[in-house]
Coordinates of C-alpha atoms and ligand atoms in Angstrom, one line a residue:
X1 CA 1.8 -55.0 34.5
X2 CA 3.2 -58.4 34.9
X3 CA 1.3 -59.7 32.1
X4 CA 2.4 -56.5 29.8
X5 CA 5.8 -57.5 30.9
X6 CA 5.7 -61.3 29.9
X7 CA 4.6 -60.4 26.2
X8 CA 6.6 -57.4 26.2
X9 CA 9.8 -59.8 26.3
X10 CA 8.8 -62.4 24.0
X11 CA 6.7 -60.9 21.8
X12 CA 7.5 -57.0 22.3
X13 CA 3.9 -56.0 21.4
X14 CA 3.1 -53.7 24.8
X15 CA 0.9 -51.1 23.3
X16 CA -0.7 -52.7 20.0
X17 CA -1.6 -56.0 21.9
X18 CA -1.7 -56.9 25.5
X19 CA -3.0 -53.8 27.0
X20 CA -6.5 -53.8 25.5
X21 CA -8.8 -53.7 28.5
X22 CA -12.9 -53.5 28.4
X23 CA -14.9 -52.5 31.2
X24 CA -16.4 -54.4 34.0
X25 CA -20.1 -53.9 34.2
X26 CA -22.0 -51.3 36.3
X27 CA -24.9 -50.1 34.1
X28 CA -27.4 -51.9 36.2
X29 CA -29.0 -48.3 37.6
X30 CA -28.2 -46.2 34.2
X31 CA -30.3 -45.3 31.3
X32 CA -28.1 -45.6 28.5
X33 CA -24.5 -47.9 28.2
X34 CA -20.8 -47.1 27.1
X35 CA -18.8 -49.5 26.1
X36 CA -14.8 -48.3 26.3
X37 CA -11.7 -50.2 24.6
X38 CA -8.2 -48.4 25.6
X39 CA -4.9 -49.2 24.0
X40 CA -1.4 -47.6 24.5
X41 CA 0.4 -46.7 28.2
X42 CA -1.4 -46.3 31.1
X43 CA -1.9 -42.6 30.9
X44 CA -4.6 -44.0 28.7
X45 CA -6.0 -46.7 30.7
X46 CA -6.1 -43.9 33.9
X47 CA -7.9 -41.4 31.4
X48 CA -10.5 -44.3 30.5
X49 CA -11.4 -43.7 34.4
X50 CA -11.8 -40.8 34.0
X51 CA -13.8 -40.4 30.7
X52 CA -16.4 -43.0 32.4
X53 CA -16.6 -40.7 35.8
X54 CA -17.4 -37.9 33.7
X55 CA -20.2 -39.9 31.4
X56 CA -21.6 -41.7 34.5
X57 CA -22.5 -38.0 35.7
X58 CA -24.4 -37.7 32.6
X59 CA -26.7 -41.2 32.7
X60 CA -23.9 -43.3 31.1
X61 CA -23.1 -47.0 32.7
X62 CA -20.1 -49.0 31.0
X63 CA -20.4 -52.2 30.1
X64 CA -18.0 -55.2 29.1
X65 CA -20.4 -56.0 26.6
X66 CA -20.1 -54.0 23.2
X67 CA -23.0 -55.7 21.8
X68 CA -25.4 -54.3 24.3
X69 CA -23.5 -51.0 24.0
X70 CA -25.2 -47.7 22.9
X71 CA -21.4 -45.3 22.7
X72 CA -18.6 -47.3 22.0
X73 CA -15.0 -45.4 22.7
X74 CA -11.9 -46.7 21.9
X75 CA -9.1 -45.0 23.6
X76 CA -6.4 -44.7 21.0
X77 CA -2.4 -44.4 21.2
X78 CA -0.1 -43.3 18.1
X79 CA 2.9 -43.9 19.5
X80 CA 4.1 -46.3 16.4
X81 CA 2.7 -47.0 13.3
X82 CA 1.2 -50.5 14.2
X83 CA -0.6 -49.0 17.2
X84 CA -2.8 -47.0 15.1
X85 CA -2.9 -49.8 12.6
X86 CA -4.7 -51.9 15.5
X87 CA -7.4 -49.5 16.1
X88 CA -8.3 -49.5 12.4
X89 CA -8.7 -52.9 12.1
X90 CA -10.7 -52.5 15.4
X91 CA -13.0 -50.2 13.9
X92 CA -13.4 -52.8 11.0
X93 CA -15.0 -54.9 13.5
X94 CA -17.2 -52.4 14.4
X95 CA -18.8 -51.6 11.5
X96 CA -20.6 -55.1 11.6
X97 CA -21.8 -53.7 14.5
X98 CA -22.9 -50.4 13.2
X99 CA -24.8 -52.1 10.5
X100 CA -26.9 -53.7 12.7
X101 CA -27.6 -51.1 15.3
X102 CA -27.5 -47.6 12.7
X103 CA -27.9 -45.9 16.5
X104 CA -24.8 -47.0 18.4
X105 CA -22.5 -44.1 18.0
X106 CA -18.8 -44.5 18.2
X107 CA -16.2 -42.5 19.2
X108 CA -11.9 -42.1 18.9
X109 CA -10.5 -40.4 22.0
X110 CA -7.3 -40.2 23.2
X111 CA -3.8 -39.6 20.9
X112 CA -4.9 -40.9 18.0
X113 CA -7.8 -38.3 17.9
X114 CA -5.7 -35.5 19.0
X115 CA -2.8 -36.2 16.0
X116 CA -5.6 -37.0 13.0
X117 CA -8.5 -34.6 14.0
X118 CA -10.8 -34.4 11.4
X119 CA -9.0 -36.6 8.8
X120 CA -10.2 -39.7 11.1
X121 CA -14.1 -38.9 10.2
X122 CA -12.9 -38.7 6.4
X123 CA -11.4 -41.6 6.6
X124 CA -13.2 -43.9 8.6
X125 CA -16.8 -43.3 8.5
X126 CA -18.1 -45.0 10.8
X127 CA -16.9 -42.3 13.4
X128 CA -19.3 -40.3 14.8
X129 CA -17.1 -38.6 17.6
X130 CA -13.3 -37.3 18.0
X131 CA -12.3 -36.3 21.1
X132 CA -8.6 -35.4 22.4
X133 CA -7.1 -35.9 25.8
X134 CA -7.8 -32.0 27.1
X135 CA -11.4 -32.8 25.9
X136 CA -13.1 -35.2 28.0
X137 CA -15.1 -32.5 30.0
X138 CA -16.9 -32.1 26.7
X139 CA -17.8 -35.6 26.3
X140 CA -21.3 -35.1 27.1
X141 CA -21.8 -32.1 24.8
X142 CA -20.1 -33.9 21.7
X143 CA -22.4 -37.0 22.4
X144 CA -25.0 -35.2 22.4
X145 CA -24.6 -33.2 19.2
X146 CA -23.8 -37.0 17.7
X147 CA -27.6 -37.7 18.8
X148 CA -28.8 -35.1 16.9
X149 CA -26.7 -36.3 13.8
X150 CA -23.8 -34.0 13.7
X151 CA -20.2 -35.5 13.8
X152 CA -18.5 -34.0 16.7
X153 CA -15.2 -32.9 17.3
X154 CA -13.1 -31.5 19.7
X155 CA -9.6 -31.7 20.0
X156 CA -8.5 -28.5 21.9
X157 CA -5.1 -28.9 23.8
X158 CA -5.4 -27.1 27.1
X159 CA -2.9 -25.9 29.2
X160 CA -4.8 -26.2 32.6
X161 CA -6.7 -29.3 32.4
X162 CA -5.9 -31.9 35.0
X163 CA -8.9 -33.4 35.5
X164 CA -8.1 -32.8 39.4
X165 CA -11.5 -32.6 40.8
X166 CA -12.9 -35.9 38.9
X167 CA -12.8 -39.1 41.2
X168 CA -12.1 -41.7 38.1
X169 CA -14.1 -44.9 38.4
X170 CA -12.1 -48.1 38.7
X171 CA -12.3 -50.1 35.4
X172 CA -11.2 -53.9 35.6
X173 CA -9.5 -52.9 38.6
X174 CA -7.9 -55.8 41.4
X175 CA -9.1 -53.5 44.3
X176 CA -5.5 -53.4 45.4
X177 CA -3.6 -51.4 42.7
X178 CA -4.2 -47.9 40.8
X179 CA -2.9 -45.7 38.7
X180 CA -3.0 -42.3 39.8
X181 CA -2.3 -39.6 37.1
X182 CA 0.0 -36.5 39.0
X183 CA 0.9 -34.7 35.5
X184 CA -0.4 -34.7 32.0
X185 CA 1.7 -33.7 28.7
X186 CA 5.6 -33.5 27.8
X187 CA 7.8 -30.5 27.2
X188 CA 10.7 -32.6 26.2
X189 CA 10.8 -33.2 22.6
X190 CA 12.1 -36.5 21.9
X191 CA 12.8 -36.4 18.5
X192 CA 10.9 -40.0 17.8
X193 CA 8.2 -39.2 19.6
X194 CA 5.0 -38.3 19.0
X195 CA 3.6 -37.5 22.4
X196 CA 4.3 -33.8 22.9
X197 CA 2.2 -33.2 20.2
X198 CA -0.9 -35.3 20.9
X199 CA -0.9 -35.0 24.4
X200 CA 0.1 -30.7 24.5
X201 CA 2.0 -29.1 27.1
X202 CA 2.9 -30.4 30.5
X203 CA 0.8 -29.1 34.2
X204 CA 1.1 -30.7 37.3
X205 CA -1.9 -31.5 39.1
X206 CA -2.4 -29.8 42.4
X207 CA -0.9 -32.3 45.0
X208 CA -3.4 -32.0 47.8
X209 CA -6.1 -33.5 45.2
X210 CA -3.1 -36.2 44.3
X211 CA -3.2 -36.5 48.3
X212 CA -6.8 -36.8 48.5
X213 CA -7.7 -39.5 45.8
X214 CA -4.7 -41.9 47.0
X215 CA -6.1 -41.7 50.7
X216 CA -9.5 -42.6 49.6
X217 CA -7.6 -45.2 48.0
X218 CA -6.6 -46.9 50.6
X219 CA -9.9 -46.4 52.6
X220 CA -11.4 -48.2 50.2
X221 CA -9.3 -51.0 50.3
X222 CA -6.5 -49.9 47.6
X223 CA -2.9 -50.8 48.7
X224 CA -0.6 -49.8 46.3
X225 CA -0.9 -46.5 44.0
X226 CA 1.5 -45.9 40.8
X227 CA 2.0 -42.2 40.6
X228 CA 1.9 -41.4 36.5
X229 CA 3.1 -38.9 33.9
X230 CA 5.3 -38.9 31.3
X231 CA 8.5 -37.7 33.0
X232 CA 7.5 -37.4 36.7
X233 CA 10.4 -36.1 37.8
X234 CA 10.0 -32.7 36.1
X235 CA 6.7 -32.6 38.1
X236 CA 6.0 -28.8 39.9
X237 CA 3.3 -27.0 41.4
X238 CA 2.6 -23.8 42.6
X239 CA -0.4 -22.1 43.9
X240 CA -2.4 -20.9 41.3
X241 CA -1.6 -17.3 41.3
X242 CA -5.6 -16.3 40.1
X243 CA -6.6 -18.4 43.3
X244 CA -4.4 -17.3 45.6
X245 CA -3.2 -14.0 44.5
X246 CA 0.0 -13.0 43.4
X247 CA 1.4 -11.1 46.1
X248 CA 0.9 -14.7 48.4
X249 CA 3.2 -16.6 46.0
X250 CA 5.7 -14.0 45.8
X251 CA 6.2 -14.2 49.6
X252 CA 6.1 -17.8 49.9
X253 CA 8.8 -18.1 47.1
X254 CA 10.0 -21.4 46.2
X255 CA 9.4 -22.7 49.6
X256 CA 5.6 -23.1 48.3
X257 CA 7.2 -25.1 45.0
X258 CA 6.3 -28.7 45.3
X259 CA 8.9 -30.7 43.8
X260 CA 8.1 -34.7 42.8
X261 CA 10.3 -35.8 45.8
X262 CA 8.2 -34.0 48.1
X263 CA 5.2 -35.1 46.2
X264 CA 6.4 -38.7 46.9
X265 CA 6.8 -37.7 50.4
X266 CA 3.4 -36.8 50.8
X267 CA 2.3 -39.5 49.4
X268 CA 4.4 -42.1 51.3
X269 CA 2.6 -40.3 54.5
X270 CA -1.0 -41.7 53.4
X271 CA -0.1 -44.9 55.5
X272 CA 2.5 -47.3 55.7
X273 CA 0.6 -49.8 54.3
X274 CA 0.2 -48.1 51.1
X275 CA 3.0 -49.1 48.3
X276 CA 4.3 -46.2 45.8
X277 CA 5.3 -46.6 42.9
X278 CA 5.7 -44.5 40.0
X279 CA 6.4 -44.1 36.3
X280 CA 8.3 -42.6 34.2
X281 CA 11.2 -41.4 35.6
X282 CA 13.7 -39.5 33.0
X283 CA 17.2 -40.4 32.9
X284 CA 18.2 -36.2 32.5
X285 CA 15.9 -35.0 35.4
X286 CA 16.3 -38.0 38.0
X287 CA 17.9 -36.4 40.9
X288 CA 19.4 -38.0 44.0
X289 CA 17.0 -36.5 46.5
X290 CA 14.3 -38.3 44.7
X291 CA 16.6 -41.2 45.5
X292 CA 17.2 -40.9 48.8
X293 CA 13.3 -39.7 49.5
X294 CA 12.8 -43.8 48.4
X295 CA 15.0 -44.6 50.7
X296 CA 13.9 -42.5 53.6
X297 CA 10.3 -44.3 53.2
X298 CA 9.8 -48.4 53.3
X299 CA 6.7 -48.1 51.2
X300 CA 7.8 -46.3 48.3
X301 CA 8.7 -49.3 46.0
X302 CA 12.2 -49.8 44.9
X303 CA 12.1 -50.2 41.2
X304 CA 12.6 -47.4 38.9
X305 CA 12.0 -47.6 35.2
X306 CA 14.8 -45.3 33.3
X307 CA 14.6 -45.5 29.4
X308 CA 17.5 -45.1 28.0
X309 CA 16.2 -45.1 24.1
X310 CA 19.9 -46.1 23.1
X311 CA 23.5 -46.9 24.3
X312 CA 25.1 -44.4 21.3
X313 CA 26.1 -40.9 22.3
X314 CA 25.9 -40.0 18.6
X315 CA 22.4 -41.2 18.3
X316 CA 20.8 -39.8 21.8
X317 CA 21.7 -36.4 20.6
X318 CA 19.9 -37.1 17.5
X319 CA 17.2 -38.0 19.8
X320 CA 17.3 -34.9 21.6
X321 CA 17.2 -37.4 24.9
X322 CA 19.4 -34.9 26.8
X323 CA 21.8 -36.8 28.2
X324 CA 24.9 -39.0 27.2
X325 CA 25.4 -42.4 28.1
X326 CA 28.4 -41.1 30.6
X327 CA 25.9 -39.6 32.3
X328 CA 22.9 -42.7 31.7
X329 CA 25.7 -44.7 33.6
X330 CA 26.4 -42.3 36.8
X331 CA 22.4 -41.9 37.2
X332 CA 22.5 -45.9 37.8
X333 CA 25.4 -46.0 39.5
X334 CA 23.4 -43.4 41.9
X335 CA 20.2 -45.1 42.1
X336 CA 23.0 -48.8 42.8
X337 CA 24.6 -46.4 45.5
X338 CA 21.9 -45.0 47.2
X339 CA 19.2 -47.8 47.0
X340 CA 21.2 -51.2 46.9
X341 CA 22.3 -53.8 43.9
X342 CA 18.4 -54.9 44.4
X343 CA 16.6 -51.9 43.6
X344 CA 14.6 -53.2 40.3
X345 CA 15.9 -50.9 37.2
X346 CA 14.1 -51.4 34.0
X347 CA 14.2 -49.7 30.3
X348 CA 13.2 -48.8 27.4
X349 CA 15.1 -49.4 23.9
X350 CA 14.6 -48.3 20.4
X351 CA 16.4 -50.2 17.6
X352 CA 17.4 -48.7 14.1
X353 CA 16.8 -45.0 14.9
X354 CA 17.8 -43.1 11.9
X355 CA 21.3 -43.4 10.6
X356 CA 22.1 -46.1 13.7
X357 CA 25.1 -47.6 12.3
X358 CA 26.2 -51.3 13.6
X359 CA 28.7 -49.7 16.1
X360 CA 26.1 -47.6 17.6
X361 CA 23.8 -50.9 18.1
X362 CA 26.6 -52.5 19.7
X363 CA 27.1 -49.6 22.0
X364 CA 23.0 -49.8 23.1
X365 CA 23.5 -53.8 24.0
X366 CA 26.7 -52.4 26.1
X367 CA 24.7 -50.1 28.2
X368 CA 22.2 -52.6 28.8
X369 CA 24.8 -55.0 30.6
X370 CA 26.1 -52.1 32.0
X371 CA 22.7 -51.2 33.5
X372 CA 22.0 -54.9 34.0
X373 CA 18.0 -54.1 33.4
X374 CA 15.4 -56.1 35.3
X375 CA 13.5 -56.0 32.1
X376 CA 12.5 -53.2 28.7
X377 CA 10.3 -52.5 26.7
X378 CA 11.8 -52.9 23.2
X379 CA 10.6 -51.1 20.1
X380 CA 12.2 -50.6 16.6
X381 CA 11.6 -47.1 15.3
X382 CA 9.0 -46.5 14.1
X383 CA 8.4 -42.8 11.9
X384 CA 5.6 -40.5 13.2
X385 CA 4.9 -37.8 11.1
X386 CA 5.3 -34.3 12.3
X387 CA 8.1 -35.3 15.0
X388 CA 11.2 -33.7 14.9
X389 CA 13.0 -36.8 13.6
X390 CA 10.2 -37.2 10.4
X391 CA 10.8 -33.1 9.5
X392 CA 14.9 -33.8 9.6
X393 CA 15.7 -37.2 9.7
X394 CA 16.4 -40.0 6.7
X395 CA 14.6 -43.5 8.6
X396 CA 17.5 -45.0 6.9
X397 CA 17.6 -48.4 8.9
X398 CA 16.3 -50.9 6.5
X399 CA 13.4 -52.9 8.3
X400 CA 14.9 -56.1 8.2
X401 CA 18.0 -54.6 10.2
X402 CA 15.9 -53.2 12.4
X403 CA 14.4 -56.0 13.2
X404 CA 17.6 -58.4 13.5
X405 CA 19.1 -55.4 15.8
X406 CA 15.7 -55.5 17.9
X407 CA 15.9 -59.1 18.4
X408 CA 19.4 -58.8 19.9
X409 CA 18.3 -56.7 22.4
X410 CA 15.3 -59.2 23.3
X411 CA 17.5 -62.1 23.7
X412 CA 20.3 -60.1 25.5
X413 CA 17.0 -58.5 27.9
X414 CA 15.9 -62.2 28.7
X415 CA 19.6 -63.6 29.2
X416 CA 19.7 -60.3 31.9
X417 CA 16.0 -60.9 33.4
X418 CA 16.9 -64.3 34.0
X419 CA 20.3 -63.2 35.8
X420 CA 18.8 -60.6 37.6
X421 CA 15.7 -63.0 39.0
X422 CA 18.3 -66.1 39.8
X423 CA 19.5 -62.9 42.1
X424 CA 16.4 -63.4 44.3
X425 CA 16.7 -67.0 45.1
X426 CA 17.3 -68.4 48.6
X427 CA 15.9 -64.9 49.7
X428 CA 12.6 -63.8 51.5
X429 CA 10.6 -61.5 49.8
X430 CA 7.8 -59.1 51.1
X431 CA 4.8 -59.6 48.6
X432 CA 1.7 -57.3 48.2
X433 CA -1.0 -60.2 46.9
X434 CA -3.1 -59.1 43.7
X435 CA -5.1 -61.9 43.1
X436 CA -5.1 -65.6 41.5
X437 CA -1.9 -66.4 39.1
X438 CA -2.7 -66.2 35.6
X439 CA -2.7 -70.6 35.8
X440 CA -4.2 -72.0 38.8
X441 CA -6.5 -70.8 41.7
X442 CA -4.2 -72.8 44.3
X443 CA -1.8 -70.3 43.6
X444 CA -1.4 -66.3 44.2
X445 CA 0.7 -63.8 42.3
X446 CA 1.7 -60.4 43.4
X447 CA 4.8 -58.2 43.1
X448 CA 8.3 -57.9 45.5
X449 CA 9.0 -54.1 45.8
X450 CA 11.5 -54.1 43.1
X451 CA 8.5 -54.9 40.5
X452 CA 9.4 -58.7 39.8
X453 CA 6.1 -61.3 39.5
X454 CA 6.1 -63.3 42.4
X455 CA 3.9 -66.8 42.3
X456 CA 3.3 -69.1 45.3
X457 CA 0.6 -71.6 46.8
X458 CA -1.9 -69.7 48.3
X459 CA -2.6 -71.7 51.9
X460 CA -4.7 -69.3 54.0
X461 CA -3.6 -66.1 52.3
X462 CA -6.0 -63.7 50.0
X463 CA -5.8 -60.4 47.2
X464 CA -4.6 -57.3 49.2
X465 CA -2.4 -58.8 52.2
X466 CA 1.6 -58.4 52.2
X467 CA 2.9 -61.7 52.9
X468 CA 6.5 -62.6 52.7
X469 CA 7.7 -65.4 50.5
X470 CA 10.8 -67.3 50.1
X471 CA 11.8 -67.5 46.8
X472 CA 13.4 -71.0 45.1
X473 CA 13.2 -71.0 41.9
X474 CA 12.6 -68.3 38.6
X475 CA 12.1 -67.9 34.9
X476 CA 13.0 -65.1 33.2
X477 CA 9.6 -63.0 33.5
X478 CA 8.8 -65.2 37.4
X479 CA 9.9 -65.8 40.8
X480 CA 8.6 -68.8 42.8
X481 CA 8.3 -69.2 46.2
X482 CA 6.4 -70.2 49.1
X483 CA 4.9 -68.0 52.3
X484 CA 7.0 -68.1 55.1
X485 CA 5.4 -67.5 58.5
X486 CA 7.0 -65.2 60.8
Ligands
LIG1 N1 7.9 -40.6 28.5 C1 8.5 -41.8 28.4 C2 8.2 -42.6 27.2 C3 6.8 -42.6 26.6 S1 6.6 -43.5 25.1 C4 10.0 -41.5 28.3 O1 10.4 -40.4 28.0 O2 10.8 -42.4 28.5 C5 7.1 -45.1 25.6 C6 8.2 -45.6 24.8 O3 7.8 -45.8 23.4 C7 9.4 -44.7 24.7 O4 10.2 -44.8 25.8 C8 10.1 -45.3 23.4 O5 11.0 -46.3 23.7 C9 9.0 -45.8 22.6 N2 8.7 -45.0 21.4 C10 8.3 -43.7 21.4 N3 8.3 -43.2 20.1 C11 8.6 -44.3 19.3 C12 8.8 -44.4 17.9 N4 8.5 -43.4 17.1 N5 9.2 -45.6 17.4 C13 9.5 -46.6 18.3 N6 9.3 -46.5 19.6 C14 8.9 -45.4 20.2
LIG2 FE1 8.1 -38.6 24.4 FE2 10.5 -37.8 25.2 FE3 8.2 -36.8 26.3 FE4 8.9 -39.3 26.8 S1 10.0 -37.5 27.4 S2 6.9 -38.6 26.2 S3 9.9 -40.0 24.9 S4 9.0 -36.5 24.2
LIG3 FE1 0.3 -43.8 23.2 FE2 -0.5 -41.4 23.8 FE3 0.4 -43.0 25.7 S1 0.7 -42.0 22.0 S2 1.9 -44.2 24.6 S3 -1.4 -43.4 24.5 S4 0.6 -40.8 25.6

């Protein structure tokens, strides 16, 4: 996250860039080796767990090693145009590969795959396999047809899957933090955004198997688990009425609703020793009691990331986000009220939406000192076809202006990161360790509750102990400090 965060700011290339991730390697005691790349938020990188749980089952080992690999996957995003634009110059690279080994198949999962279907083996041969993110179950059966020399494809959206039941394996994993998907799709439709489309309807995942996988967790060592979907905060389950019958639920009522505050509640009851975090909260559905569930429990982290998408009331109606910026403003006022000026708030921003006028830009950087964000994730907009905003909307900004506007918002984000962190000088800080900084091996980096890199000699402390730190210096993406004993 921390490293996402660092390039996010300067460089603001989150999902084309910094988040490709290959696989550690456990194919010692398999017969045949996958090789997977992901790309885009970390829905994706949790699925990537799960698509190499379901193809260990079936004799499949990953590797980190592409070269020795016999199915390559890349896990694809669409979000923007360059994200998609990254995995075909990846698959450029692969065809080298291809030509030397005809047998190595390769395959496009993820959002990518679901929005281009059958178009992507058209247009990029080298393909052999397209698989969506309801369709992972069928890996084994699509891989299989590719050995007999079919191309196989399925992208069916499901309604249902949640992939509850499969324990995901661990992929480049710390052993101290994990991503635990609770809900998969979006109902909201964003006007920009191409999600709701390649990732289908949204279901919550049954919360005792949510329960379940973040207690094993922690038994196995695991002390911090990010709870995931795309808006958590519209996350509800009821029994399923073909399980339980129909008459049951109808008794039980609402009472048997779980909502994401009691989610987080049952969660935060795993152990005290087991940090919660969670992402992405949005700004329409965030309700105090999720709020004041935080603050009830000490180990559910104080940091909440809110996009906002833009500081113009004119322009998040044209978004279809939901809410004004009146309203943007009281939901952080709440979370300032109820949680404390240190509660970590963070943001994402979109530049040069269509028809965003200079006034309108002005009234996004506004909001942001407003909000006083501990850090974004900046984008300019980017057209996806289909979306809303592509049917109806003129993408009017010219790029250059988009890209001037963007790169207000990055300087005025670092000017606020840096306030923000100067903040937590002089003060102690409880730290959950994650492993060696990115710099030196004499010092350890971990994260404060409020989401903020923490870096600090290491003396006699390891990866996966909470130590508290004192804090005496900062950049804008840093804090420094040193471990104070008790
Ligand atoms: N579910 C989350 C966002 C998921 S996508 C939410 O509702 O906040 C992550 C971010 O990508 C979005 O918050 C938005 O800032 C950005 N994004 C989405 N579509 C985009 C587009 N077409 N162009 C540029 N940025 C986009
Ligand atoms: Fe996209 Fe909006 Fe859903 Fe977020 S809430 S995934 S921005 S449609
Ligand atoms: Fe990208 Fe799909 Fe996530 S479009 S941001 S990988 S949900």
């Amino acid at each position: 996250m921390e490293l996402i965060k660092e390039i996010d700011i300067l460089d603001n290339h989150r999902a084309e860039t910094c988040e490709v991730r290959i696989t550690q390697n456990n194919a010692l005691s398999f017969q045949r080796k996958l090789y997977i790349e992901s790309y885009g938020c970390q829905m994706n990188f949790s699925d990537s767990e799960i698509v190499a749980s379901i193809m260990a089952e079936h004799g499949f080992g990953t590797t980190s090693n592409f070269e020795e690999a016999d199915l390559i996957f890349l896990n694809t995003c669409s979000i923007r145009e360059k994200a998609e634009q990254t995995v075909r110059n990846r698959l450029k690279h692969f065809q080298a590969v291809k030509r030397k080994r005809p047998e190595v198949m390769i395959g496009i999962l993820g959002c990518m795959a679901e929005r281009l279907k059958n178009q992507l083996l058209e247009e990029e041969k080298i393909v052999d396999i397209v698989a969506g993110p309801d369709a992972y179950r069928d890996l084994p059966k699509l891989v299989a047809l590719a050995d007999e020399g079919s191309k196989a494809v399925n992208v069916f959206l499901s309604r249902e899957e949640t992939y509850a039941d499969i324990s995901p394996i661990r992929l480049n994993s710390n052993g101290v933090t994990a991503f635990v998907s609770i809900m998969r799709g979006c109902d909201n439709m964003c006007s920009f955004c191409v999600v709701p489309f390649t990732r289908g309807r949204e279901r919550s995942r049954d919360p005792e198997s949510i329960v379940k996988e973040c207690k094993e967790l922690f038994e196995q060592g695991y002390r911090e688990v990010t709870l995931l979907g795309q808006n958590v905060d519209s996350y509800k389950w009821s029994p399923n009425p073909e399980l339980k019958g129909k008459a049951q639920i109808e008794r039980a009522g609402e009472k048997n609703v779980v909502t994401f505050a009691e989610l987080l509640k049952r969660v935060a009851q795993v152990h005290p020793q087991l940090r919660i975090r969670f992402s992405t909260s949005h700004p329409k559905d965030m309700t105090d009691e999720v709020l004041y569930t935080m603050r009830e429990y000490d180990n559910i982290c104080k940091y909440i990331h809110l996009p906002v998408q833009s500081g113009s009331n004119r322009i998040l109606e044209l978004m279809n986000r939901g809410y004004t910026r009146e309203w943007y403003m009281e939901r952080i006022d709440a979370i300032r009220r109820i949680l404390g000026e240190d509660c970590g708030i963070s943001s994402d921003m979109i530049a040069g939406f269509c028809s965003e006028t200079e006034e309108d830009h002005q009234q996004t950087l506004s909001l942001m000192e407003y909000a006083q964000f501990d850090f974004s994730y900046m984008f300019f907009y980017s057209e996806r076809p289909g979306t809303p905003a592509a049917k109806r909307l003129k993408d009017d900004v010219p790029l250059e202006t988009k890209k001037r506007r963007l790169q207000e918002i990055i300087t005025l984000q670092n000017e606020l990161s840096l306030k923000r962190n100067r903040r937590d000088i002089g003060k102690v800080h409880e730290v959950l360790i994650e492993g060696f900084s990115k710099r030196s091996n004499d010092y350890l980096q971990g994260r404060n509750s409020a989401n903020k890199v923490v870096v600090f000699p290491k003396e006699n402390a390891k990866k996966g102990d909470y130590v508290r730190v004192f804090v005496h210096d900062c950049t804008a993406a840093t804090l420094l400090g040193k471990i104070v004993k008790d």
